């Protein structure tokens, strides 16, 4: 933390405070991007989940028009910074640490895209972001500047933020335990079932009909991914109540 100044640390803490309370990525990211741009001072920010929506999320919002996005996708495979974030380790890195300015300007994607959006200097990183549809997710984050390169302190801030962003996105995209999907009434029925009560006895205890008990069990079986009473009772007794 020695290279991170007090002002930068306050900006990091503003991001961390937001991440702690986050409960939905779609709601989080629009609020998060301005804080990231403040923590890693730049002119624009690009947030690209893989797999994810057709277009990345950006600040400013209209940074990448469809033509620029198409040009970026056409030339991205030849860009070492993109390779580092999409298929490489994804650790925070400055464009200037990967190639000289002449090499950067020689990339077709520089003339077609980066120069158009004022990305003379860039800091980029990637981090795991949970799972979606059984596939591992990754978010690539790029901050662009026009006029001055990013500093060692900026890299230190990015390194502090990266694991915190990863943990939050993993939490938001973690598949909930099957038990957590069970409703309060289904939990009551399962608890009595696990203690050996029949549907009639459960219905009497809960003042509902045996048919309603059966419906609750049918829904609970699907959530617990079991096929019958014995399996449901065993799964329900195996851990703490949701």
PDB file of C-alpha atoms in Angstrom:
ATOM      1  CA  UNK A   1       0.000   0.000   0.000  1.00  0.00           C
ATOM      2  CA  UNK A   2       3.101   2.233   0.122  1.00  0.00           C
ATOM      3  CA  UNK A   3       2.668   3.561  -3.447  1.00  0.00           C
ATOM      4  CA  UNK A   4      -1.011   4.354  -2.945  1.00  0.00           C
ATOM      5  CA  UNK A   5      -1.649   7.890  -1.721  1.00  0.00           C
ATOM      6  CA  UNK A   6      -4.319   8.866   0.754  1.00  0.00           C
ATOM      7  CA  UNK A   7      -6.604  10.325  -1.921  1.00  0.00           C
ATOM      8  CA  UNK A   8      -6.301   7.166  -4.051  1.00  0.00           C
ATOM      9  CA  UNK A   9      -7.017   5.014  -1.027  1.00  0.00           C
ATOM     10  CA  UNK A  10     -10.222   6.955  -0.367  1.00  0.00           C
ATOM     11  CA  UNK A  11     -11.290   6.291  -3.947  1.00  0.00           C
ATOM     12  CA  UNK A  12     -10.552   2.582  -3.483  1.00  0.00           C
ATOM     13  CA  UNK A  13     -12.656   2.517  -0.329  1.00  0.00           C
ATOM     14  CA  UNK A  14     -15.554   4.170  -2.176  1.00  0.00           C
ATOM     15  CA  UNK A  15     -15.495   1.268  -4.655  1.00  0.00           C
ATOM     16  CA  UNK A  16     -15.230  -1.300  -1.858  1.00  0.00           C
ATOM     17  CA  UNK A  17     -18.192   0.223   0.005  1.00  0.00           C
ATOM     18  CA  UNK A  18     -20.311  -0.114  -3.128  1.00  0.00           C
ATOM     19  CA  UNK A  19     -19.212  -3.720  -3.709  1.00  0.00           C
ATOM     20  CA  UNK A  20     -20.125  -4.763  -0.157  1.00  0.00           C
ATOM     21  CA  UNK A  21     -23.771  -3.805  -0.643  1.00  0.00           C
ATOM     22  CA  UNK A  22     -24.117  -5.043  -4.237  1.00  0.00           C
ATOM     23  CA  UNK A  23     -26.842  -7.596  -4.896  1.00  0.00           C
ATOM     24  CA  UNK A  24     -27.286  -7.393  -8.688  1.00  0.00           C
ATOM     25  CA  UNK A  25     -24.668  -6.908 -11.409  1.00  0.00           C
ATOM     26  CA  UNK A  26     -27.003  -5.077 -13.791  1.00  0.00           C
ATOM     27  CA  UNK A  27     -27.737  -2.489 -11.115  1.00  0.00           C
ATOM     28  CA  UNK A  28     -24.135  -2.416  -9.874  1.00  0.00           C
ATOM     29  CA  UNK A  29     -22.160  -1.692 -13.025  1.00  0.00           C
ATOM     30  CA  UNK A  30     -23.667   1.707 -14.014  1.00  0.00           C
ATOM     31  CA  UNK A  31     -22.888   3.006 -10.516  1.00  0.00           C
ATOM     32  CA  UNK A  32     -19.532   1.237 -10.363  1.00  0.00           C
ATOM     33  CA  UNK A  33     -18.022   2.616 -13.584  1.00  0.00           C
ATOM     34  CA  UNK A  34     -17.807   6.269 -12.405  1.00  0.00           C
ATOM     35  CA  UNK A  35     -16.175   5.112  -9.175  1.00  0.00           C
ATOM     36  CA  UNK A  36     -13.660   3.024 -11.118  1.00  0.00           C
ATOM     37  CA  UNK A  37     -12.887   5.982 -13.373  1.00  0.00           C
ATOM     38  CA  UNK A  38     -12.249   8.059 -10.252  1.00  0.00           C
ATOM     39  CA  UNK A  39     -10.125   5.366  -8.586  1.00  0.00           C
ATOM     40  CA  UNK A  40      -8.108   4.882 -11.793  1.00  0.00           C
ATOM     41  CA  UNK A  41      -8.339   8.410 -13.215  1.00  0.00           C
ATOM     42  CA  UNK A  42      -9.054   8.227 -16.917  1.00  0.00           C
ATOM     43  CA  UNK A  43     -11.194   9.657 -19.678  1.00  0.00           C
ATOM     44  CA  UNK A  44     -13.225   6.520 -20.363  1.00  0.00           C
ATOM     45  CA  UNK A  45     -13.879   3.035 -18.999  1.00  0.00           C
ATOM     46  CA  UNK A  46     -14.838  -0.151 -20.851  1.00  0.00           C
ATOM     47  CA  UNK A  47     -16.384  -3.107 -18.962  1.00  0.00           C
ATOM     48  CA  UNK A  48     -16.606  -6.284 -21.036  1.00  0.00           C
ATOM     49  CA  UNK A  49     -18.032  -9.520 -19.566  1.00  0.00           C
ATOM     50  CA  UNK A  50     -17.259 -12.843 -21.315  1.00  0.00           C
ATOM     51  CA  UNK A  51     -19.687 -14.395 -21.964  1.00  0.00           C
ATOM     52  CA  UNK A  52     -21.920 -11.399 -21.812  1.00  0.00           C
ATOM     53  CA  UNK A  53     -24.078  -8.938 -23.737  1.00  0.00           C
ATOM     54  CA  UNK A  54     -23.456  -8.123 -27.378  1.00  0.00           C
ATOM     55  CA  UNK A  55     -21.729  -4.836 -26.534  1.00  0.00           C
ATOM     56  CA  UNK A  56     -19.502  -3.845 -23.608  1.00  0.00           C
ATOM     57  CA  UNK A  57     -20.677  -1.322 -21.039  1.00  0.00           C
ATOM     58  CA  UNK A  58     -18.819   1.958 -21.275  1.00  0.00           C
ATOM     59  CA  UNK A  59     -18.435   5.317 -19.630  1.00  0.00           C
ATOM     60  CA  UNK A  60     -19.258   7.571 -21.414  1.00  0.00           C
ATOM     61  CA  UNK A  61     -22.175   5.398 -22.480  1.00  0.00           C
ATOM     62  CA  UNK A  62     -21.861   6.169 -26.202  1.00  0.00           C
ATOM     63  CA  UNK A  63     -18.092   5.601 -26.353  1.00  0.00           C
ATOM     64  CA  UNK A  64     -18.257   2.675 -28.795  1.00  0.00           C
ATOM     65  CA  UNK A  65     -20.634   3.189 -31.682  1.00  0.00           C
ATOM     66  CA  UNK A  66     -21.550   0.023 -33.630  1.00  0.00           C
ATOM     67  CA  UNK A  67     -18.957   0.782 -36.327  1.00  0.00           C
ATOM     68  CA  UNK A  68     -16.166   1.219 -33.777  1.00  0.00           C
ATOM     69  CA  UNK A  69     -17.207  -1.952 -31.964  1.00  0.00           C
ATOM     70  CA  UNK A  70     -17.125  -3.913 -35.224  1.00  0.00           C
ATOM     71  CA  UNK A  71     -13.677  -2.518 -36.021  1.00  0.00           C
ATOM     72  CA  UNK A  72     -12.432  -3.414 -32.552  1.00  0.00           C
ATOM     73  CA  UNK A  73     -13.617  -7.000 -32.881  1.00  0.00           C
ATOM     74  CA  UNK A  74     -11.973  -7.256 -36.279  1.00  0.00           C
ATOM     75  CA  UNK A  75      -8.576  -6.132 -34.985  1.00  0.00           C
ATOM     76  CA  UNK A  76      -8.611  -7.291 -31.357  1.00  0.00           C
ATOM     77  CA  UNK A  77      -6.818 -10.590 -31.952  1.00  0.00           C
ATOM     78  CA  UNK A  78      -3.652  -8.712 -32.977  1.00  0.00           C
ATOM     79  CA  UNK A  79      -3.658  -6.514 -29.876  1.00  0.00           C
ATOM     80  CA  UNK A  80      -1.376  -7.883 -27.112  1.00  0.00           C
ATOM     81  CA  UNK A  81      -3.286  -6.021 -24.401  1.00  0.00           C
ATOM     82  CA  UNK A  82      -6.554  -7.658 -25.456  1.00  0.00           C
ATOM     83  CA  UNK A  83      -4.840 -11.049 -25.568  1.00  0.00           C
ATOM     84  CA  UNK A  84      -3.553 -10.458 -22.033  1.00  0.00           C
ATOM     85  CA  UNK A  85      -7.034  -9.712 -20.672  1.00  0.00           C
ATOM     86  CA  UNK A  86      -9.138 -12.169 -22.647  1.00  0.00           C
ATOM     87  CA  UNK A  87      -6.916 -15.241 -22.673  1.00  0.00           C
ATOM     88  CA  UNK A  88      -3.928 -14.417 -20.514  1.00  0.00           C
ATOM     89  CA  UNK A  89      -3.470 -13.873 -16.788  1.00  0.00           C
ATOM     90  CA  UNK A  90      -5.372 -10.601 -16.755  1.00  0.00           C
ATOM     91  CA  UNK A  91      -3.197  -8.936 -14.111  1.00  0.00           C
ATOM     92  CA  UNK A  92      -3.260  -5.107 -14.169  1.00  0.00           C
ATOM     93  CA  UNK A  93      -0.929  -3.812 -16.874  1.00  0.00           C
ATOM     94  CA  UNK A  94      -0.220  -0.595 -18.745  1.00  0.00           C
ATOM     95  CA  UNK A  95      -0.205  -0.526 -22.510  1.00  0.00           C
ATOM     96  CA  UNK A  96       3.266   1.078 -22.347  1.00  0.00           C
ATOM     97  CA  UNK A  97       4.634  -1.989 -20.526  1.00  0.00           C
ATOM     98  CA  UNK A  98       3.613  -4.271 -23.397  1.00  0.00           C
ATOM     99  CA  UNK A  99       4.700  -2.319 -26.457  1.00  0.00           C
ATOM    100  CA  UNK A 100       6.296   0.927 -27.519  1.00  0.00           C
ATOM    101  CA  UNK A 101       4.178   3.840 -28.670  1.00  0.00           C
ATOM    102  CA  UNK A 102       5.321   3.243 -32.248  1.00  0.00           C
ATOM    103  CA  UNK A 103       4.257  -0.423 -32.039  1.00  0.00           C
ATOM    104  CA  UNK A 104       0.931   0.600 -30.554  1.00  0.00           C
ATOM    105  CA  UNK A 105       0.267   3.174 -33.273  1.00  0.00           C
ATOM    106  CA  UNK A 106       1.152   0.598 -35.924  1.00  0.00           C
ATOM    107  CA  UNK A 107      -1.749  -1.625 -34.873  1.00  0.00           C
ATOM    108  CA  UNK A 108      -4.651  -1.303 -37.328  1.00  0.00           C
ATOM    109  CA  UNK A 109      -7.032  -1.267 -34.363  1.00  0.00           C
ATOM    110  CA  UNK A 110      -5.289   1.862 -33.050  1.00  0.00           C
ATOM    111  CA  UNK A 111      -6.169   3.910 -36.128  1.00  0.00           C
ATOM    112  CA  UNK A 112      -9.613   2.333 -36.448  1.00  0.00           C
ATOM    113  CA  UNK A 113     -10.671   2.499 -32.798  1.00  0.00           C
ATOM    114  CA  UNK A 114      -8.286   3.614 -30.070  1.00  0.00           C
ATOM    115  CA  UNK A 115      -7.315   6.923 -31.641  1.00  0.00           C
ATOM    116  CA  UNK A 116     -10.994   7.654 -32.246  1.00  0.00           C
ATOM    117  CA  UNK A 117     -11.870   7.262 -28.546  1.00  0.00           C
ATOM    118  CA  UNK A 118      -8.809   9.054 -27.152  1.00  0.00           C
ATOM    119  CA  UNK A 119      -7.117   5.916 -25.818  1.00  0.00           C
ATOM    120  CA  UNK A 120      -3.545   7.176 -26.093  1.00  0.00           C
ATOM    121  CA  UNK A 121      -2.677   5.364 -22.863  1.00  0.00           C
ATOM    122  CA  UNK A 122      -4.449   2.402 -21.322  1.00  0.00           C
ATOM    123  CA  UNK A 123      -4.533   0.380 -18.134  1.00  0.00           C
ATOM    124  CA  UNK A 124      -6.332  -2.940 -18.364  1.00  0.00           C
ATOM    125  CA  UNK A 125      -7.013  -6.007 -16.269  1.00  0.00           C
ATOM    126  CA  UNK A 126      -9.362  -8.970 -16.146  1.00  0.00           C
ATOM    127  CA  UNK A 127     -10.803 -11.028 -13.314  1.00  0.00           C
ATOM    128  CA  UNK A 128     -13.011 -14.106 -12.859  1.00  0.00           C
ATOM    129  CA  UNK A 129     -16.666 -13.208 -12.409  1.00  0.00           C
ATOM    130  CA  UNK A 130     -18.545 -16.341 -11.353  1.00  0.00           C
ATOM    131  CA  UNK A 131     -20.398 -18.649 -13.706  1.00  0.00           C
ATOM    132  CA  UNK A 132     -23.265 -18.263 -16.136  1.00  0.00           C
ATOM    133  CA  UNK A 133     -25.035 -21.146 -17.822  1.00  0.00           C
ATOM    134  CA  UNK A 134     -22.362 -23.520 -16.545  1.00  0.00           C
ATOM    135  CA  UNK A 135     -19.541 -21.475 -18.139  1.00  0.00           C
ATOM    136  CA  UNK A 136     -16.837 -19.562 -16.313  1.00  0.00           C
ATOM    137  CA  UNK A 137     -17.224 -15.794 -16.662  1.00  0.00           C
ATOM    138  CA  UNK A 138     -14.489 -13.180 -16.926  1.00  0.00           C
ATOM    139  CA  UNK A 139     -14.739  -9.404 -16.963  1.00  0.00           C
ATOM    140  CA  UNK A 140     -12.175  -7.353 -18.861  1.00  0.00           C
ATOM    141  CA  UNK A 141     -11.792  -3.780 -17.627  1.00  0.00           C
ATOM    142  CA  UNK A 142      -9.929  -1.097 -19.572  1.00  0.00           C
ATOM    143  CA  UNK A 143      -9.369   2.528 -18.538  1.00  0.00           C
ATOM    144  CA  UNK A 144      -8.283   4.964 -21.254  1.00  0.00           C
ATOM    145  CA  UNK A 145      -6.417   8.260 -21.044  1.00  0.00           C
ATOM    146  CA  UNK A 146      -5.365  10.942 -23.460  1.00  0.00           C
ATOM    147  CA  UNK A 147      -2.269  12.885 -22.490  1.00  0.00           C
ATOM    148  CA  UNK A 148      -0.379  11.003 -19.765  1.00  0.00           C
ATOM    149  CA  UNK A 149       0.444   7.429 -18.908  1.00  0.00           C
ATOM    150  CA  UNK A 150      -0.796   5.586 -15.859  1.00  0.00           C
ATOM    151  CA  UNK A 151       1.523   5.527 -12.860  1.00  0.00           C
ATOM    152  CA  UNK A 152       2.835   2.859 -10.517  1.00  0.00           C
ATOM    153  CA  UNK A 153       0.295   4.114  -7.975  1.00  0.00           C
ATOM    154  CA  UNK A 154      -2.504   3.508 -10.503  1.00  0.00           C
ATOM    155  CA  UNK A 155      -1.251  -0.046 -10.986  1.00  0.00           C
ATOM    156  CA  UNK A 156      -1.237  -0.536  -7.212  1.00  0.00           C
ATOM    157  CA  UNK A 157      -4.838   0.694  -6.990  1.00  0.00           C
ATOM    158  CA  UNK A 158      -5.878  -1.693  -9.781  1.00  0.00           C
ATOM    159  CA  UNK A 159      -4.160  -4.574  -7.966  1.00  0.00           C
ATOM    160  CA  UNK A 160      -6.098  -3.729  -4.803  1.00  0.00           C
ATOM    161  CA  UNK A 161      -9.420  -3.559  -6.628  1.00  0.00           C
ATOM    162  CA  UNK A 162      -9.031  -6.659  -8.801  1.00  0.00           C
ATOM    163  CA  UNK A 163      -9.590  -9.394  -6.135  1.00  0.00           C
ATOM    164  CA  UNK A 164     -12.425  -7.405  -4.572  1.00  0.00           C
ATOM    165  CA  UNK A 165     -14.191  -7.079  -7.917  1.00  0.00           C
ATOM    166  CA  UNK A 166     -13.673 -10.802  -8.555  1.00  0.00           C
ATOM    167  CA  UNK A 167     -15.150 -11.791  -5.184  1.00  0.00           C
ATOM    168  CA  UNK A 168     -18.193  -9.578  -5.672  1.00  0.00           C
ATOM    169  CA  UNK A 169     -18.932 -10.850  -9.170  1.00  0.00           C
ATOM    170  CA  UNK A 170     -18.457 -14.438  -8.018  1.00  0.00           C
ATOM    171  CA  UNK A 171     -20.917 -13.828  -5.199  1.00  0.00           C
ATOM    172  CA  UNK A 172     -23.477 -12.267  -7.532  1.00  0.00           C
ATOM    173  CA  UNK A 173     -23.217 -15.137 -10.026  1.00  0.00           C
ATOM    174  CA  UNK A 174     -22.826 -18.055  -7.661  1.00  0.00           C
ATOM    175  CA  UNK A 175     -25.509 -20.720  -8.084  1.00  0.00           C
ATOM    176  CA  UNK A 176     -27.591 -20.616  -4.900  1.00  0.00           C
ATOM    177  CA  UNK A 177     -27.725 -23.830  -2.863  1.00  0.00           C
ATOM    178  CA  UNK A 178     -30.843 -25.809  -3.675  1.00  0.00           C
ATOM    179  CA  UNK A 179     -31.968 -25.555  -0.042  1.00  0.00           C
ATOM    180  CA  UNK A 180     -32.001 -21.765  -0.292  1.00  0.00           C
ATOM    181  CA  UNK A 181     -34.676 -21.997  -3.003  1.00  0.00           C
ATOM    182  CA  UNK A 182     -37.169 -23.691  -0.693  1.00  0.00           C
ATOM    183  CA  UNK A 183     -40.007 -21.446   0.542  1.00  0.00           C
ATOM    184  CA  UNK A 184     -40.826 -20.988   4.231  1.00  0.00           C
ATOM    185  CA  UNK A 185     -43.924 -23.213   4.004  1.00  0.00           C
ATOM    186  CA  UNK A 186     -42.051 -25.883   2.042  1.00  0.00           C
ATOM    187  CA  UNK A 187     -39.365 -25.811   4.737  1.00  0.00           C
ATOM    188  CA  UNK A 188     -41.992 -26.404   7.421  1.00  0.00           C
ATOM    189  CA  UNK A 189     -43.408 -29.349   5.478  1.00  0.00           C
ATOM    190  CA  UNK A 190     -39.943 -30.823   4.897  1.00  0.00           C
ATOM    191  CA  UNK A 191     -39.007 -30.515   8.557  1.00  0.00           C
ATOM    192  CA  UNK A 192     -42.075 -32.480   9.609  1.00  0.00           C
ATOM    193  CA  UNK A 193     -41.518 -34.973   6.790  1.00  0.00           C
ATOM    194  CA  UNK A 194     -37.948 -35.506   7.983  1.00  0.00           C
ATOM    195  CA  UNK A 195     -39.314 -36.318  11.445  1.00  0.00           C
ATOM    196  CA  UNK A 196     -41.411 -39.133   9.987  1.00  0.00           C
ATOM    197  CA  UNK A 197     -44.862 -37.546   9.809  1.00  0.00           C
ATOM    198  CA  UNK A 198     -47.318 -38.570   7.115  1.00  0.00           C
ATOM    199  CA  UNK A 199     -49.014 -36.071   4.796  1.00  0.00           C
ATOM    200  CA  UNK A 200     -52.128 -36.276   6.929  1.00  0.00           C
ATOM    201  CA  UNK A 201     -50.187 -35.589  10.118  1.00  0.00           C
ATOM    202  CA  UNK A 202     -48.271 -32.723   8.482  1.00  0.00           C
ATOM    203  CA  UNK A 203     -51.542 -31.228   7.233  1.00  0.00           C
ATOM    204  CA  UNK A 204     -53.049 -31.459  10.716  1.00  0.00           C
ATOM    205  CA  UNK A 205     -50.028 -29.748  12.279  1.00  0.00           C
ATOM    206  CA  UNK A 206     -49.996 -26.924   9.722  1.00  0.00           C
ATOM    207  CA  UNK A 207     -53.792 -26.618   9.293  1.00  0.00           C
ATOM    208  CA  UNK A 208     -53.648 -27.404   5.577  1.00  0.00           C
ATOM    209  CA  UNK A 209     -55.047 -30.272   3.546  1.00  0.00           C
ATOM    210  CA  UNK A 210     -53.003 -33.404   2.709  1.00  0.00           C
ATOM    211  CA  UNK A 211     -53.360 -32.456  -0.945  1.00  0.00           C
ATOM    212  CA  UNK A 212     -51.743 -29.064  -0.246  1.00  0.00           C
ATOM    213  CA  UNK A 213     -48.963 -30.874   1.637  1.00  0.00           C
ATOM    214  CA  UNK A 214     -48.406 -33.017  -1.421  1.00  0.00           C
ATOM    215  CA  UNK A 215     -48.173 -29.923  -3.631  1.00  0.00           C
ATOM    216  CA  UNK A 216     -45.597 -28.336  -1.333  1.00  0.00           C
ATOM    217  CA  UNK A 217     -43.568 -31.539  -1.423  1.00  0.00           C
ATOM    218  CA  UNK A 218     -43.786 -31.732  -5.201  1.00  0.00           C
ATOM    219  CA  UNK A 219     -42.327 -28.217  -5.493  1.00  0.00           C
ATOM    220  CA  UNK A 220     -39.680 -28.939  -2.858  1.00  0.00           C
ATOM    221  CA  UNK A 221     -38.584 -32.164  -4.586  1.00  0.00           C
ATOM    222  CA  UNK A 222     -37.880 -30.203  -7.794  1.00  0.00           C
ATOM    223  CA  UNK A 223     -35.852 -27.570  -5.921  1.00  0.00           C
ATOM    224  CA  UNK A 224     -33.867 -30.153  -3.974  1.00  0.00           C
ATOM    225  CA  UNK A 225     -33.469 -32.330  -7.083  1.00  0.00           C
ATOM    226  CA  UNK A 226     -34.765 -35.449  -5.376  1.00  0.00           C
ATOM    227  CA  UNK A 227     -37.348 -37.985  -6.397  1.00  0.00           C
ATOM    228  CA  UNK A 228     -39.164 -38.958  -3.212  1.00  0.00           C
ATOM    229  CA  UNK A 229     -39.795 -38.681   0.492  1.00  0.00           C
ATOM    230  CA  UNK A 230     -36.726 -40.533   1.737  1.00  0.00           C
ATOM    231  CA  UNK A 231     -34.287 -38.599  -0.434  1.00  0.00           C
ATOM    232  CA  UNK A 232     -35.956 -35.309   0.495  1.00  0.00           C
ATOM    233  CA  UNK A 233     -35.744 -36.101   4.207  1.00  0.00           C
ATOM    234  CA  UNK A 234     -32.073 -37.059   3.917  1.00  0.00           C
ATOM    235  CA  UNK A 235     -31.161 -33.897   2.003  1.00  0.00           C
ATOM    236  CA  UNK A 236     -33.139 -31.730   4.400  1.00  0.00           C
ATOM    237  CA  UNK A 237     -31.454 -33.201   7.459  1.00  0.00           C
ATOM    238  CA  UNK A 238     -27.985 -32.920   5.926  1.00  0.00           C
ATOM    239  CA  UNK A 239     -27.433 -29.233   6.635  1.00  0.00           C
ATOM    240  CA  UNK A 240     -28.646 -26.041   8.295  1.00  0.00           C
ATOM    241  CA  UNK A 241     -32.007 -24.543   7.464  1.00  0.00           C
ATOM    242  CA  UNK A 242     -31.971 -21.862   4.724  1.00  0.00           C
TER     243      UNK A 242
END
